[in-house]
PDB file of C-alpha atoms in Angstrom:
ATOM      1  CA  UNK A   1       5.357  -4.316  12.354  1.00 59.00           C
ATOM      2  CA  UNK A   2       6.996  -5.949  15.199  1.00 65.00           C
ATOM      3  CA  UNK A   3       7.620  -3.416  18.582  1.00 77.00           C
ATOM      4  CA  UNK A   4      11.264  -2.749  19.387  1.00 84.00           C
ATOM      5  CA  UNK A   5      10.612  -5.256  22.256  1.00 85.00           C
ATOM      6  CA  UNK A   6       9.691  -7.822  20.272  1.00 81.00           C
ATOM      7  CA  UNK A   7      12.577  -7.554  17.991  1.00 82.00           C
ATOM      8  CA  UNK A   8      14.573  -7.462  20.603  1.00 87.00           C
ATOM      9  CA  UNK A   9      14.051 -11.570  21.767  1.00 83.00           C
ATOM     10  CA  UNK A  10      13.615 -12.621  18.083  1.00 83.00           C
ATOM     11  CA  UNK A  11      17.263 -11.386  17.265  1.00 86.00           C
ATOM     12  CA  UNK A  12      18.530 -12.585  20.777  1.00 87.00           C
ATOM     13  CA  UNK A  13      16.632 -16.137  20.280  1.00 85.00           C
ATOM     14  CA  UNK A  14      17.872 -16.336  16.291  1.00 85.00           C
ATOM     15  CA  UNK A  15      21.355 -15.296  17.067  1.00 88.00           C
ATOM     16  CA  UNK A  16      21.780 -18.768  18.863  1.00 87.00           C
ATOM     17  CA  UNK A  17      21.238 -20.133  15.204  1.00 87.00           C
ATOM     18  CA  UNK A  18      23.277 -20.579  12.620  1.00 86.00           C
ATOM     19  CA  UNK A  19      22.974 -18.530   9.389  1.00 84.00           C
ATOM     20  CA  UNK A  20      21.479 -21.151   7.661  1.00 79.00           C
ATOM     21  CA  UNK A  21      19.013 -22.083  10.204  1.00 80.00           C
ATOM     22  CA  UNK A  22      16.568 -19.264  10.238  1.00 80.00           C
ATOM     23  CA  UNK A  23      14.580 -20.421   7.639  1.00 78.00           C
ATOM     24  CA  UNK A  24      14.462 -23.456   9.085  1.00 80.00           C
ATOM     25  CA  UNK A  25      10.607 -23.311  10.858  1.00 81.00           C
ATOM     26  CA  UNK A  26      11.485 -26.528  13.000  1.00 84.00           C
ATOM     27  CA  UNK A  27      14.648 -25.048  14.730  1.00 86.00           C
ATOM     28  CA  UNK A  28      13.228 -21.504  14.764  1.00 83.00           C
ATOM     29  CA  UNK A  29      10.318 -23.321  16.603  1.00 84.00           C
ATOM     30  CA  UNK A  30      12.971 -24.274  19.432  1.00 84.00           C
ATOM     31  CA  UNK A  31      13.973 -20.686  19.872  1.00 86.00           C
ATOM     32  CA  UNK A  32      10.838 -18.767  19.402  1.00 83.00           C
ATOM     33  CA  UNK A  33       7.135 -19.384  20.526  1.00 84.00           C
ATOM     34  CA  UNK A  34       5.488 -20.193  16.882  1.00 81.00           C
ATOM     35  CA  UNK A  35       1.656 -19.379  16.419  1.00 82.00           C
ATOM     36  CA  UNK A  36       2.343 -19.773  12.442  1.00 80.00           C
ATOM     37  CA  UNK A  37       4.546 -20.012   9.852  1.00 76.00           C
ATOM     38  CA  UNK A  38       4.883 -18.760   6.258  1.00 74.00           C
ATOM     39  CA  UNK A  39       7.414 -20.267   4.421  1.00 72.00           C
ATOM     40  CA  UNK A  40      10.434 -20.990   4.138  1.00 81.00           C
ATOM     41  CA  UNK A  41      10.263 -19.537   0.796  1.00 87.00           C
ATOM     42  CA  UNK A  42      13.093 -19.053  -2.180  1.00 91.00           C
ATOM     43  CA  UNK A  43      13.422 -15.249  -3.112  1.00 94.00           C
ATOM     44  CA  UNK A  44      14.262 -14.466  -6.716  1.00 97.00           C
ATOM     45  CA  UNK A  45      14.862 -11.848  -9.102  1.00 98.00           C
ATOM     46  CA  UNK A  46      15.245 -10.921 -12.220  1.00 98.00           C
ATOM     47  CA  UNK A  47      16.947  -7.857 -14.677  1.00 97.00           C
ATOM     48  CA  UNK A  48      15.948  -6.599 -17.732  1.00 97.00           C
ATOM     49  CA  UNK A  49      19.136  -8.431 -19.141  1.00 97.00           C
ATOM     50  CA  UNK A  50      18.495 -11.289 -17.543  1.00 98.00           C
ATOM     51  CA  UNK A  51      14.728 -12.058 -18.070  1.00 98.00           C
ATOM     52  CA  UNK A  52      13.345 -14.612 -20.551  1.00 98.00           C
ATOM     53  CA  UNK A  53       9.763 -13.720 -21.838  1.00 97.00           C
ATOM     54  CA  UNK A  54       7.381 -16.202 -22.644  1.00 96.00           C
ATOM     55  CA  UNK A  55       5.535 -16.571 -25.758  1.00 88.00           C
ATOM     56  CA  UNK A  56       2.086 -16.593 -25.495  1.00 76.00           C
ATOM     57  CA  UNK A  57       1.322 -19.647 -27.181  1.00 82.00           C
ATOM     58  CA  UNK A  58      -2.498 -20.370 -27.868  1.00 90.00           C
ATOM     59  CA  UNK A  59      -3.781 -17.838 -25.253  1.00 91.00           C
ATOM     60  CA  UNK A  60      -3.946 -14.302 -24.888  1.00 94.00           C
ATOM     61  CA  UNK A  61      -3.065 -11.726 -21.973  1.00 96.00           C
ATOM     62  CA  UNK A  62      -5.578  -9.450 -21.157  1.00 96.00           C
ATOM     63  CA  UNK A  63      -4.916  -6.426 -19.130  1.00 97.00           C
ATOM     64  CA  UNK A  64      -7.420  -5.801 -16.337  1.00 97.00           C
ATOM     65  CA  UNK A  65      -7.640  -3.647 -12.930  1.00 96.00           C
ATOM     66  CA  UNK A  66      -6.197  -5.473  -9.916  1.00 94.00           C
ATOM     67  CA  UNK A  67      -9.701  -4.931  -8.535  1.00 93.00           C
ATOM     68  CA  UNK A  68     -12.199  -7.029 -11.582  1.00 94.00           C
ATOM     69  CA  UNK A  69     -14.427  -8.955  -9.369  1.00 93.00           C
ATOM     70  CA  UNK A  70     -13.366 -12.270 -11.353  1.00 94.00           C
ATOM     71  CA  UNK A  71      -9.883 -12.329 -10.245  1.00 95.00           C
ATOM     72  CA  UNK A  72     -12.149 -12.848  -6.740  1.00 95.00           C
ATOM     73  CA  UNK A  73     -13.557 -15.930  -8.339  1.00 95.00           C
ATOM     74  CA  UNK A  74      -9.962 -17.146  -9.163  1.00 96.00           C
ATOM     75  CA  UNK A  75      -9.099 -16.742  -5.823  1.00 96.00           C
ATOM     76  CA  UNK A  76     -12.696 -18.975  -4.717  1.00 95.00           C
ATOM     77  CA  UNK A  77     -11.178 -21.639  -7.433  1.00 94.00           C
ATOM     78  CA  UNK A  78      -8.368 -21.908  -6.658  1.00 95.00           C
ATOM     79  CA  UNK A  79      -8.527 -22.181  -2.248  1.00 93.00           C
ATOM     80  CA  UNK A  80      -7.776 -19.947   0.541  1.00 92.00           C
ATOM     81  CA  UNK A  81      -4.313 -21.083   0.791  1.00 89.00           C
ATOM     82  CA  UNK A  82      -3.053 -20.407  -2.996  1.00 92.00           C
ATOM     83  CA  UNK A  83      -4.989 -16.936  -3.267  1.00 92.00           C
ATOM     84  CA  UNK A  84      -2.853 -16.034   0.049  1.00 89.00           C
ATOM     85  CA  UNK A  85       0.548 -17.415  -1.198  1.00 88.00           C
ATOM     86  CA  UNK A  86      -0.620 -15.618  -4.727  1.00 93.00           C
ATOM     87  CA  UNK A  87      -2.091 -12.042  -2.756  1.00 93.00           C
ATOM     88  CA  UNK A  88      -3.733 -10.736  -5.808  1.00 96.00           C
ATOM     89  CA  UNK A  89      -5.801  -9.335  -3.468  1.00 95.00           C
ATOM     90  CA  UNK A  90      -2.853  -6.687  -3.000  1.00 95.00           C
ATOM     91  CA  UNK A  91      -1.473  -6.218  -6.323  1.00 97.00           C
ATOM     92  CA  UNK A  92      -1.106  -2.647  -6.790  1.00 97.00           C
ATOM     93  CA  UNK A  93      -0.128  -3.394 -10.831  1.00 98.00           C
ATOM     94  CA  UNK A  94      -3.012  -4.317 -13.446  1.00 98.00           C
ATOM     95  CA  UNK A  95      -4.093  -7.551 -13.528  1.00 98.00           C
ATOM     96  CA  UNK A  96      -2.596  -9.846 -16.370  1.00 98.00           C
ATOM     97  CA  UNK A  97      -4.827 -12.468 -17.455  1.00 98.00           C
ATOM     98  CA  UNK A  98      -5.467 -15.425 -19.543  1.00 97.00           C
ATOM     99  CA  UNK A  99      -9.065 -17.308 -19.881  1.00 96.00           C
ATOM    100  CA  UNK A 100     -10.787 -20.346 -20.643  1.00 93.00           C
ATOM    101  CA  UNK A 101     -13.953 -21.108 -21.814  1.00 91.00           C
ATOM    102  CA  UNK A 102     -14.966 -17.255 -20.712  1.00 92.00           C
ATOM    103  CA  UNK A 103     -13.535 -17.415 -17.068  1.00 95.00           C
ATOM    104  CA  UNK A 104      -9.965 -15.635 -15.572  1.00 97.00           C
ATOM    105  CA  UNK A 105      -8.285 -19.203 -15.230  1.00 97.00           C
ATOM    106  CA  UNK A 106      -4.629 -17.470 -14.374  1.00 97.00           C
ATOM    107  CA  UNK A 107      -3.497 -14.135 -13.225  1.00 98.00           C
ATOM    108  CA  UNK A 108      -0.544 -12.209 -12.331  1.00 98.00           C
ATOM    109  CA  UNK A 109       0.022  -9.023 -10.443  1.00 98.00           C
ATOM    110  CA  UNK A 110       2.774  -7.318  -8.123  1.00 98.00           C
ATOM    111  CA  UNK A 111       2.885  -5.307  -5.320  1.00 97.00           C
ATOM    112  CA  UNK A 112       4.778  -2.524  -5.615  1.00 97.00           C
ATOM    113  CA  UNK A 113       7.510  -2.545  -2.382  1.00 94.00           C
ATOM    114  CA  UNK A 114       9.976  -0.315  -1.223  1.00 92.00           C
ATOM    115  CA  UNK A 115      13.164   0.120  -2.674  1.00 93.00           C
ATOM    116  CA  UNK A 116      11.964  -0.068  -6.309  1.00 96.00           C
ATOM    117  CA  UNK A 117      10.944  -3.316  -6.067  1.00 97.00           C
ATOM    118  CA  UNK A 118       7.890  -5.157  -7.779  1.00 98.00           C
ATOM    119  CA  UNK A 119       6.913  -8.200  -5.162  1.00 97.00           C
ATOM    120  CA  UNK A 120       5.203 -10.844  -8.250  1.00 98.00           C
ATOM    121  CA  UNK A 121       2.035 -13.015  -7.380  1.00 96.00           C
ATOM    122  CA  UNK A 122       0.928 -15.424  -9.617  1.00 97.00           C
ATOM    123  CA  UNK A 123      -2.363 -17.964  -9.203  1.00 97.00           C
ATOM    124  CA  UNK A 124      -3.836 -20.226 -11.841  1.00 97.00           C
ATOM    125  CA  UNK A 125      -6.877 -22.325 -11.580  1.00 97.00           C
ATOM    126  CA  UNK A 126      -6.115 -25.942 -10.024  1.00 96.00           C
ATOM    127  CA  UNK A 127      -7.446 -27.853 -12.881  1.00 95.00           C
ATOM    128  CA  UNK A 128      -5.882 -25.553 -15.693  1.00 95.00           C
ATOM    129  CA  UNK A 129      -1.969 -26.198 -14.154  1.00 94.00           C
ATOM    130  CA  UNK A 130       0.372 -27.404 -16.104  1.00 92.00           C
ATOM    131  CA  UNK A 131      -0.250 -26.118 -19.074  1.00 93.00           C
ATOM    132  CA  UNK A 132       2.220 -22.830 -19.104  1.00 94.00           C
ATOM    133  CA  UNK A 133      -0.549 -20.552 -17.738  1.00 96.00           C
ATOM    134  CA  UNK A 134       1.581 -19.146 -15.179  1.00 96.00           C
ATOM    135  CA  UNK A 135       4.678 -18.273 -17.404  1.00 97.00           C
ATOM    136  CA  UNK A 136       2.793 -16.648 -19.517  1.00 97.00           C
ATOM    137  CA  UNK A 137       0.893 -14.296 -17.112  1.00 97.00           C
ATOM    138  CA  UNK A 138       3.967 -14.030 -14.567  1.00 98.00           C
ATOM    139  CA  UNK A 139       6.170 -13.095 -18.105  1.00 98.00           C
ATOM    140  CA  UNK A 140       3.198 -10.359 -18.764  1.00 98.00           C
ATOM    141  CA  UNK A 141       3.761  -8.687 -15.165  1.00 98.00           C
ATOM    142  CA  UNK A 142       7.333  -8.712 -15.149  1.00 98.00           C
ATOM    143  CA  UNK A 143       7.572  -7.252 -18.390  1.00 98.00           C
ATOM    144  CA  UNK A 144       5.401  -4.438 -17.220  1.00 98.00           C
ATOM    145  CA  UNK A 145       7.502  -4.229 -13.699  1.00 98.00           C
ATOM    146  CA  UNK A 146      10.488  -3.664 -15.861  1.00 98.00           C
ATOM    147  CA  UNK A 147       9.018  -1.285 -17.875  1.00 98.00           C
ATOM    148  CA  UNK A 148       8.314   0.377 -14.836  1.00 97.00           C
ATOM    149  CA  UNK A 149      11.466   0.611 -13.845  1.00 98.00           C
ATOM    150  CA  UNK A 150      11.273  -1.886 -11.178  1.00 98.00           C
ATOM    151  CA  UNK A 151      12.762  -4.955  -9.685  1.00 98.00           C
ATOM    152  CA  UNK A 152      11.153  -8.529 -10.284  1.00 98.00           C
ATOM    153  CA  UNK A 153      10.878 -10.506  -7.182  1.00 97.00           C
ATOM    154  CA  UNK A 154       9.425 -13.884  -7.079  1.00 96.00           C
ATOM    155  CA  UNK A 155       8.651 -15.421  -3.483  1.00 93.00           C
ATOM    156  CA  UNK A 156       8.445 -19.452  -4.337  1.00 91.00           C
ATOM    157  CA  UNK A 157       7.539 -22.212  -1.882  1.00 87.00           C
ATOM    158  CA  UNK A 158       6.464 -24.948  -4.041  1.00 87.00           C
ATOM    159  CA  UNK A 159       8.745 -26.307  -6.023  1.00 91.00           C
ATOM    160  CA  UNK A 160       6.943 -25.466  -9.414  1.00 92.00           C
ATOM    161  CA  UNK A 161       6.692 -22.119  -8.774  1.00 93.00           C
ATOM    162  CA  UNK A 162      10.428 -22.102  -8.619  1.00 94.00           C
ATOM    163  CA  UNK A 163      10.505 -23.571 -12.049  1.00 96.00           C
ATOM    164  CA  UNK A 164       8.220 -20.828 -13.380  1.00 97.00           C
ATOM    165  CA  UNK A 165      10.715 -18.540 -11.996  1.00 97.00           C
ATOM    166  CA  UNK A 166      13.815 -20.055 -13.295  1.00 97.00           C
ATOM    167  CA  UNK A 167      12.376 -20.749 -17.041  1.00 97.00           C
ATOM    168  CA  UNK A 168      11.317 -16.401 -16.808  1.00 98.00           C
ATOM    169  CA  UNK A 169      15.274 -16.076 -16.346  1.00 98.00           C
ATOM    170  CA  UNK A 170      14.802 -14.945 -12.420  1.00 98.00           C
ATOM    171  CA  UNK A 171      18.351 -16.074  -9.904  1.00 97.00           C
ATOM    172  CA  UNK A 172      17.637 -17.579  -6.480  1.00 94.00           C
ATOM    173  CA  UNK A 173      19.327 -15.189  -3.936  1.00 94.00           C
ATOM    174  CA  UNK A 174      17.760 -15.743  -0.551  1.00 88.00           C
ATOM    175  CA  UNK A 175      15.478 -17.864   1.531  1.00 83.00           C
ATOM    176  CA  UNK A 176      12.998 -16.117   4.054  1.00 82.00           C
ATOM    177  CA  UNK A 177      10.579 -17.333   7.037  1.00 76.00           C
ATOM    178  CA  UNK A 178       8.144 -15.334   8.112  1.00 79.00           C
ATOM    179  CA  UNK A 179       6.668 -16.081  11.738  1.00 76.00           C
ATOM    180  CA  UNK A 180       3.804 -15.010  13.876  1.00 81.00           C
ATOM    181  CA  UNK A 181       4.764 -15.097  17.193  1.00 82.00           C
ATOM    182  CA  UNK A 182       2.480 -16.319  20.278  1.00 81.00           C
TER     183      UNK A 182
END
């Protein structure tokens, strides 16, 4: 959590920005001193009414604790940068899982925010993409978030993450840039 001085110069230094430009990371870099950048990322979300389940297809969801020690090795699999973007570390659902050959290959969890709202993660193993893992899982967790009474959101980067999102029925309403300052 930023101190009121510090959010004091970012609103001063983003207000010489247009709208549209703060999630822009290269003119936010002329305003602000940078140390490192998440994003820009797409937010989404989805209601009951709106939201397309998957079918499962040829795997199976399986229900586990957000802590089971193999959604660690997932994590190992898949790199340090995808288990961040993912944060299943954080999940504060169960863990919704599909496997392969006896391993977790794809999990989805969410973290539940304030506000009602269920913040989705979603990882599967590089060499298992493509295949519909993460539609299924990320259909698993949202159906549970709404059952919850919650609000799907999906924060998307990459570009097939945002076509996971879109295909589970979720709307692109926002864009967001997170920054570290130095």
């Amino acid at each position: 959590m930023p101190s009121e001085r510090t959010a004091v110069i970012v609103r001063q230094a983003l207000a010489s920005l247009p709208v549209q430009a703060v999630a822009d990371d290269a003119l936010v870099r002329q305003v602000l001193s940078v140390a490192r950048v998440l994003g820009p990322a797409t937010l989404s979300y989805v209601s009951r009414d709106g939201f397309r389940p998957a079918e499962d297809g040829p795997w199976t969801v399986e229900r586990r604790p957000a802590s089971h020690p193999e959604l660690r090795a997932l994590e190992l699999t898949a790199g340090q940068a995808d288990a961040d973007e993912a944060a299943l570390d954080e999940i504060t659902s169960p863990a919704f899982v599909v496997r392969a050959r006896g391993r977790i290959v794809a999990a989805a969890g969410y973290r539940t925010w304030p506000c009602g709202t269920a913040h989705v993660g979603v990882l599967t193993a590089p060499q298992e993409r493509g295949r519909g893992l993460a539609r299924v899982t990320g259909s698993a967790v949202v159906a549970h978030a709404l059952d919850a009474g919650l609000l799907p959101q999906w924060r998307a980067r990459l570009p097939a993450s945002r076509r996971v999102a879109d295909a589970l029925g979720f709307v692109e309403l926002g864009r967001q840039l997170s920054v570290e300052l130095s």
